[in-house]
GROMACS .gro file of C-alpha atoms in nm:
model
  282
    1MET     CA    1  -5.298  -1.712   1.803
    2GLN     CA    2  -5.606  -1.874   1.650
    3THR     CA    3  -5.543  -2.159   1.412
    4ASN     CA    4  -5.708  -2.165   1.072
    5PRO     CA    5  -5.783  -2.531   0.988
    6ALA     CA    6  -5.706  -2.456   0.623
    7SER     CA    7  -5.356  -2.328   0.704
    8PRO     CA    8  -5.064  -2.567   0.654
    9SER     CA    9  -4.900  -2.736   0.950
   10TYR     CA   10  -4.528  -2.809   0.949
   11SER     CA   11  -4.348  -3.016   1.210
   12SER     CA   12  -3.988  -2.910   1.141
   13LEU     CA   13  -3.780  -2.622   1.004
   14VAL     CA   14  -3.410  -2.597   0.914
   15ALA     CA   15  -3.254  -2.259   0.831
   16VAL     CA   16  -2.940  -2.238   0.616
   17GLY     CA   17  -2.736  -1.929   0.536
   18ASP     CA   18  -2.527  -1.642   0.671
   19SER     CA   19  -2.570  -1.353   0.919
   20PHE     CA   20  -2.910  -1.260   0.777
   21THR     CA   21  -3.049  -1.597   0.886
   22GLU     CA   22  -2.835  -1.624   1.200
   23GLY     CA   23  -3.028  -1.322   1.324
   24MET     CA   24  -2.785  -1.032   1.342
   25SER     CA   25  -2.863  -0.763   1.469
   26ASP     CA   26  -3.174  -0.877   1.659
   27LEU     CA   27  -2.991  -0.888   1.991
   28LEU     CA   28  -3.144  -1.048   2.301
   29PRO     CA   29  -3.059  -0.944   2.661
   30ASP     CA   30  -2.839  -1.252   2.709
   31GLY     CA   31  -2.617  -1.148   2.418
   32SER     CA   32  -2.749  -1.405   2.172
   33TYR     CA   33  -2.928  -1.325   1.847
   34ARG     CA   34  -3.289  -1.408   1.767
   35GLY     CA   35  -3.375  -1.306   1.410
   36TRP     CA   36  -3.653  -1.387   1.167
   37ALA     CA   37  -3.587  -1.763   1.161
   38ASP     CA   38  -3.634  -1.794   1.538
   39VAL     CA   39  -3.949  -1.580   1.524
   40LEU     CA   40  -4.085  -1.796   1.241
   41ALA     CA   41  -3.999  -2.118   1.426
   42ALA     CA   42  -4.186  -2.004   1.737
   43ARG     CA   43  -4.495  -1.928   1.528
   44MET     CA   44  -4.479  -2.262   1.350
   45ALA     CA   45  -4.426  -2.445   1.679
   46ALA     CA   46  -4.749  -2.301   1.816
   47ARG     CA   47  -4.931  -2.502   1.548
   48ALA     CA   48  -4.747  -2.833   1.575
   49SER     CA   49  -4.684  -3.043   1.884
   50GLY     CA   50  -4.326  -3.172   1.896
   51PHE     CA   51  -4.204  -2.911   1.649
   52ARG     CA   52  -3.830  -2.927   1.577
   53TYR     CA   53  -3.602  -2.651   1.456
   54ALA     CA   54  -3.235  -2.612   1.364
   55ASN     CA   55  -3.064  -2.291   1.255
   56LEU     CA   56  -2.730  -2.373   1.092
   57ALA     CA   57  -2.660  -2.022   0.959
   58VAL     CA   58  -2.330  -1.851   1.043
   59ARG     CA   59  -2.238  -1.488   0.988
   60GLY     CA   60  -1.999  -1.402   0.707
   61LYS     CA   61  -2.029  -1.731   0.521
   62LEU     CA   62  -1.983  -1.735   0.145
   63ILE     CA   63  -2.201  -1.957  -0.072
   64GLY     CA   64  -1.918  -2.211  -0.112
   65GLN     CA   65  -1.887  -2.241   0.266
   66ILE     CA   66  -2.263  -2.275   0.301
   67VAL     CA   67  -2.260  -2.560   0.049
   68ASP     CA   68  -1.962  -2.732   0.215
   69GLU     CA   69  -2.063  -2.683   0.579
   70GLN     CA   70  -2.441  -2.658   0.595
   71VAL     CA   71  -2.619  -2.804   0.294
   72GLY     CA   72  -2.535  -3.169   0.355
   73VAL     CA   73  -2.620  -3.140   0.722
   74ALA     CA   74  -2.953  -2.972   0.644
   75ALA     CA   75  -3.044  -3.227   0.376
   76ALA     CA   76  -2.986  -3.514   0.619
   77MET     CA   77  -3.236  -3.370   0.868
   78ASN     CA   78  -3.533  -3.435   0.634
   79ALA     CA   79  -3.723  -3.126   0.745
   80ASP     CA   80  -4.069  -3.024   0.635
   81VAL     CA   81  -3.931  -2.679   0.548
   82ILE     CA   82  -3.578  -2.564   0.466
   83THR     CA   83  -3.492  -2.199   0.409
   84LEU     CA   84  -3.182  -2.112   0.208
   85VAL     CA   85  -3.040  -1.760   0.176
   86GLY     CA   86  -2.685  -1.726   0.047
   87GLY     CA   87  -2.459  -1.567  -0.210
   88LEU     CA   88  -2.499  -1.205  -0.107
   89ASN     CA   89  -2.172  -1.203   0.090
   90ASP     CA   90  -1.999  -1.312  -0.231
   91ALA     CA   91  -2.171  -1.041  -0.435
   92LEU     CA   92  -2.060  -0.773  -0.189
   93ARG     CA   93  -1.691  -0.861  -0.215
   94PRO     CA   94  -1.462  -0.644  -0.433
   95LYS     CA   95  -1.396  -0.937  -0.665
   96CYS     CA   96  -1.669  -1.190  -0.729
   97ASP     CA   97  -1.712  -1.464  -0.988
   98MET     CA   98  -2.089  -1.452  -1.029
   99GLY     CA   99  -2.079  -1.758  -1.255
  100ARG     CA  100  -1.931  -1.960  -0.970
  101VAL     CA  101  -2.187  -1.816  -0.728
  102ARG     CA  102  -2.469  -1.926  -0.958
  103ASP     CA  103  -2.319  -2.274  -0.991
  104LEU     CA  104  -2.285  -2.317  -0.616
  105LEU     CA  105  -2.633  -2.186  -0.547
  106THR     CA  106  -2.764  -2.428  -0.808
  107GLU     CA  107  -2.581  -2.714  -0.635
  108ALA     CA  108  -2.731  -2.613  -0.299
  109VAL     CA  109  -3.085  -2.605  -0.437
  110GLU     CA  110  -3.043  -2.933  -0.623
  111ARG     CA  111  -2.932  -3.104  -0.301
  112LEU     CA  112  -3.185  -2.943  -0.068
  113ALA     CA  113  -3.505  -2.945  -0.275
  114PRO     CA  114  -3.546  -3.327  -0.284
  115SER     CA  115  -3.463  -3.361   0.087
  116CYS     CA  116  -3.748  -3.152   0.231
  117GLY     CA  117  -4.119  -3.097   0.196
  118GLN     CA  118  -4.079  -2.735   0.092
  119LEU     CA  119  -3.768  -2.534   0.005
  120VAL     CA  120  -3.789  -2.157   0.058
  121LEU     CA  121  -3.555  -1.915  -0.118
  122MET     CA  122  -3.538  -1.537  -0.085
  123ARG     CA  123  -3.459  -1.219  -0.270
  124SER     CA  124  -3.270  -1.049   0.014
  125PRO     CA  125  -3.370  -0.700   0.126
  126GLY     CA  126  -3.174  -0.404  -0.006
  127ARG     CA  127  -3.110  -0.096   0.205
  128ARG     CA  128  -3.114   0.244   0.037
  129GLY     CA  129  -2.775   0.415   0.044
  130PRO     CA  130  -2.460   0.484  -0.159
  131VAL     CA  131  -2.245   0.199  -0.024
  132LEU     CA  132  -2.459  -0.075  -0.175
  133GLU     CA  133  -2.547   0.101  -0.500
  134ARG     CA  134  -2.239  -0.026  -0.683
  135PHE     CA  135  -2.333  -0.384  -0.595
  136ARG     CA  136  -2.696  -0.373  -0.707
  137PRO     CA  137  -2.631  -0.523  -1.053
  138ARG     CA  138  -2.471  -0.826  -0.885
  139MET     CA  139  -2.754  -0.852  -0.634
  140GLU     CA  140  -3.013  -0.848  -0.909
  141GLU     CA  141  -2.818  -1.108  -1.107
  142LEU     CA  142  -2.822  -1.326  -0.796
  143PHE     CA  143  -3.196  -1.279  -0.753
  144THR     CA  144  -3.261  -1.373  -1.117
  145CYS     CA  145  -3.079  -1.698  -1.046
  146VAL     CA  146  -3.293  -1.749  -0.735
  147ASP     CA  147  -3.612  -1.701  -0.938
  148ASP     CA  148  -3.496  -1.942  -1.208
  149LEU     CA  149  -3.398  -2.213  -0.959
  150ALA     CA  150  -3.727  -2.177  -0.771
  151ALA     CA  151  -3.926  -2.221  -1.091
  152LYS     CA  152  -3.724  -2.530  -1.186
  153HIS     CA  153  -3.730  -2.702  -0.846
  154GLY     CA  154  -4.065  -2.601  -0.702
  155ALA     CA  155  -3.921  -2.373  -0.434
  156LEU     CA  156  -4.103  -2.073  -0.291
  157VAL     CA  157  -3.947  -1.729  -0.323
  158VAL     CA  158  -3.995  -1.457  -0.063
  159ASP     CA  159  -3.943  -1.119  -0.233
  160LEU     CA  160  -3.788  -0.899   0.033
  161TYR     CA  161  -3.592  -0.694  -0.220
  162GLY     CA  162  -3.916  -0.556  -0.360
  163ALA     CA  163  -4.060  -0.458  -0.021
  164PRO     CA  164  -4.051  -0.078   0.030
  165SER     CA  165  -4.052  -0.116   0.409
  166LEU     CA  166  -3.723  -0.309   0.415
  167ALA     CA  167  -3.543  -0.048   0.204
  168ASP     CA  168  -3.598   0.210   0.480
  169PRO     CA  169  -3.266   0.286   0.659
  170ARG     CA  170  -3.454   0.281   0.991
  171MET     CA  171  -3.506  -0.095   0.946
  172TRP     CA  172  -3.130  -0.144   0.956
  173ASP     CA  173  -2.889  -0.151   1.246
  174VAL     CA  174  -2.606   0.101   1.290
  175ASP     CA  175  -2.375  -0.126   1.087
  176ARG     CA  176  -2.610  -0.069   0.787
  177LEU     CA  177  -2.573  -0.436   0.692
  178HIS     CA  178  -2.813  -0.614   0.927
  179LEU     CA  179  -3.180  -0.567   1.005
  180THR     CA  180  -3.317  -0.441   1.334
  181ALA     CA  181  -3.559  -0.648   1.543
  182GLU     CA  182  -3.849  -0.484   1.358
  183GLY     CA  183  -3.692  -0.572   1.025
  184HIS     CA  184  -3.651  -0.935   1.130
  185ARG     CA  185  -4.010  -0.944   1.249
  186ARG     CA  186  -4.128  -0.830   0.908
  187VAL     CA  187  -3.916  -1.091   0.733
  188ALA     CA  188  -4.067  -1.362   0.955
  189GLU     CA  189  -4.412  -1.235   0.858
  190ALA     CA  190  -4.319  -1.246   0.490
  191VAL     CA  191  -4.201  -1.608   0.510
  192TRP     CA  192  -4.503  -1.699   0.722
  193GLN     CA  193  -4.740  -1.571   0.455
  194THR     CA  194  -4.541  -1.726   0.171
  195LEU     CA  195  -4.578  -2.065   0.340
  196GLY     CA  196  -4.954  -2.024   0.316
  197HIS     CA  197  -5.047  -1.903   0.664
  198GLU     CA  198  -5.307  -1.638   0.735
  199PRO     CA  199  -5.138  -1.297   0.776
  200GLU     CA  200  -5.073  -1.164   1.123
  201ASP     CA  201  -4.954  -0.835   0.973
  202THR     CA  202  -5.100  -0.745   0.636
  203GLU     CA  203  -4.891  -0.428   0.625
  204TRP     CA  204  -4.540  -0.574   0.658
  205ARG     CA  205  -4.447  -0.422   0.322
  206THR     CA  206  -4.573  -0.078   0.421
  207PRO     CA  207  -4.297   0.169   0.516
  208MET     CA  208  -4.291   0.322   0.861
  209PRO     CA  209  -4.439   0.672   0.894
  210PRO     CA  210  -4.195   0.947   0.795
  211THR     CA  211  -3.995   1.122   1.065
  212ALA     CA  212  -3.793   1.440   1.066
  213ARG     CA  213  -3.455   1.386   0.902
  214PRO     CA  214  -3.153   1.439   1.133
  215ASP     CA  215  -2.963   1.760   1.074
  216TRP     CA  216  -2.648   1.773   0.861
  217VAL     CA  217  -2.406   1.760   1.155
  218SER     CA  218  -2.582   1.460   1.312
  219ARG     CA  219  -2.571   1.274   0.980
  220ARG     CA  220  -2.200   1.340   0.934
  221VAL     CA  221  -2.122   1.226   1.291
  222ALA     CA  222  -2.322   0.908   1.230
  223ASP     CA  223  -2.141   0.851   0.898
  224ALA     CA  224  -1.801   0.891   1.063
  225ARG     CA  225  -1.893   0.651   1.345
  226PHE     CA  226  -2.026   0.398   1.095
  227ALA     CA  227  -1.709   0.418   0.884
  228LYS     CA  228  -1.478   0.368   1.180
  229GLN     CA  229  -1.671   0.097   1.365
  230HIS     CA  230  -1.822  -0.101   1.078
  231LEU     CA  231  -1.729  -0.002   0.720
  232LEU     CA  232  -1.348  -0.005   0.751
  233PRO     CA  233  -1.335  -0.337   0.942
  234TRP     CA  234  -1.579  -0.485   0.687
  235ILE     CA  235  -1.360  -0.370   0.396
  236GLY     CA  236  -1.050  -0.499   0.573
  237ARG     CA  237  -1.198  -0.847   0.616
  238ARG     CA  238  -1.290  -0.863   0.248
  239LEU     CA  239  -0.949  -0.746   0.128
  240THR     CA  240  -0.770  -1.003   0.346
  241GLY     CA  241  -1.011  -1.293   0.288
  242ARG     CA  242  -1.118  -1.306   0.652
  243SER     CA  243  -1.476  -1.345   0.774
  244SER     CA  244  -1.670  -1.254   1.086
  245GLY     CA  245  -1.783  -1.618   1.089
  246ASP     CA  246  -1.435  -1.770   1.108
  247GLY     CA  247  -1.431  -2.033   1.382
  248ARG     CA  248  -1.806  -2.016   1.441
  249THR     CA  249  -2.071  -2.284   1.399
  250GLY     CA  250  -2.447  -2.259   1.365
  251ALA     CA  251  -2.674  -2.200   1.663
  252GLN     CA  252  -2.787  -2.563   1.657
  253PHE     CA  253  -2.462  -2.730   1.562
  254SER     CA  254  -2.235  -2.903   1.813
  255ALA     CA  255  -1.867  -2.843   1.736
  256GLU     CA  256  -1.772  -3.116   1.984
  257LEU     CA  257  -1.994  -3.378   1.824
  258ASP     CA  258  -1.951  -3.233   1.474
  259LYS     CA  259  -2.321  -3.263   1.399
  260ALA     CA  260  -2.641  -3.063   1.409
  261PHE     CA  261  -2.919  -3.108   1.660
  262TRP     CA  262  -3.280  -2.997   1.680
  263VAL     CA  263  -3.438  -2.769   1.938
  264SER     CA  264  -3.800  -2.801   2.041
  265PRO     CA  265  -4.028  -2.604   2.275
  266ALA     CA  266  -4.021  -2.729   2.632
  267ASP     CA  267  -4.394  -2.647   2.638
  268HIS     CA  268  -4.542  -2.670   2.289
  269THR     CA  269  -4.854  -2.481   2.403
  270ASN     CA  270  -4.639  -2.176   2.478
  271PRO     CA  271  -4.319  -2.201   2.277
  272GLY     CA  272  -4.176  -1.861   2.372
  273PRO     CA  273  -3.829  -1.750   2.260
  274VAL     CA  274  -3.627  -2.016   2.081
  275THR     CA  275  -3.347  -1.957   2.332
  276ASP     CA  276  -3.574  -2.118   2.596
  277TRP     CA  277  -3.636  -2.436   2.395
  278ARG     CA  278  -3.478  -2.771   2.480
  279GLN     CA  279  -3.231  -2.969   2.276
  280VAL     CA  280  -3.359  -3.277   2.095
  281GLY     CA  281  -3.112  -3.551   2.006
  282HIS     CA  282  -3.036  -3.606   1.641
   0.00000   0.00000   0.00000
């Protein structure tokens, strides 16, 4: 990658949020997840010697849990860039107090914005399909709050919701809730450009070329498999107040020490996958 002298250089990144930022479903061979935040960190590390990165995001977390468990930790790390994506898990629950969601998101932004060089917020991507249609008014209410907070606190907003490419069902995993590796790559590109870097992919918003639609029987088999393996368990967790993130901590958070740590490329000239980086004491 050639470096443009006019492009910004950041020495640290902290990612805060839920499964979208944790990286599901961008699965690596070792069983861990990569995701857009790891891809972005590797790009940023190629421009900054000694780059440090911490991803505190945990799948299934509600905005209240993000505020309680991640925001204070992230603020204390004094990063150049903090990304915050949260509230969508609340909006997708059968019962949701959107006023409380707005208040908690406001608290998160008010605590994070002064603690970093640049706060980045997002309008999350929205997959086309009937399951999410009923929740779109809540999603759009959440994104209006994001826009208002960004304007008030000088945060950047990455508009993924308005990107036609990320609405394509082919960008989503079989669970229809999490992006594929290609989807995560495009999100990383979107954040990269929003931070002021020269584009590596000017067409990240462009949808993939059309393909032949599966026949009716194949679609019904896929729908049945999705309902059994993903939709019904997802509904069950929401009705019982459980979460896929129960008992989990962020990728760079030590449960034993009860604190976050940074990771940094072992060789800053060739950062490679974040899973190959080394831990840096914090």
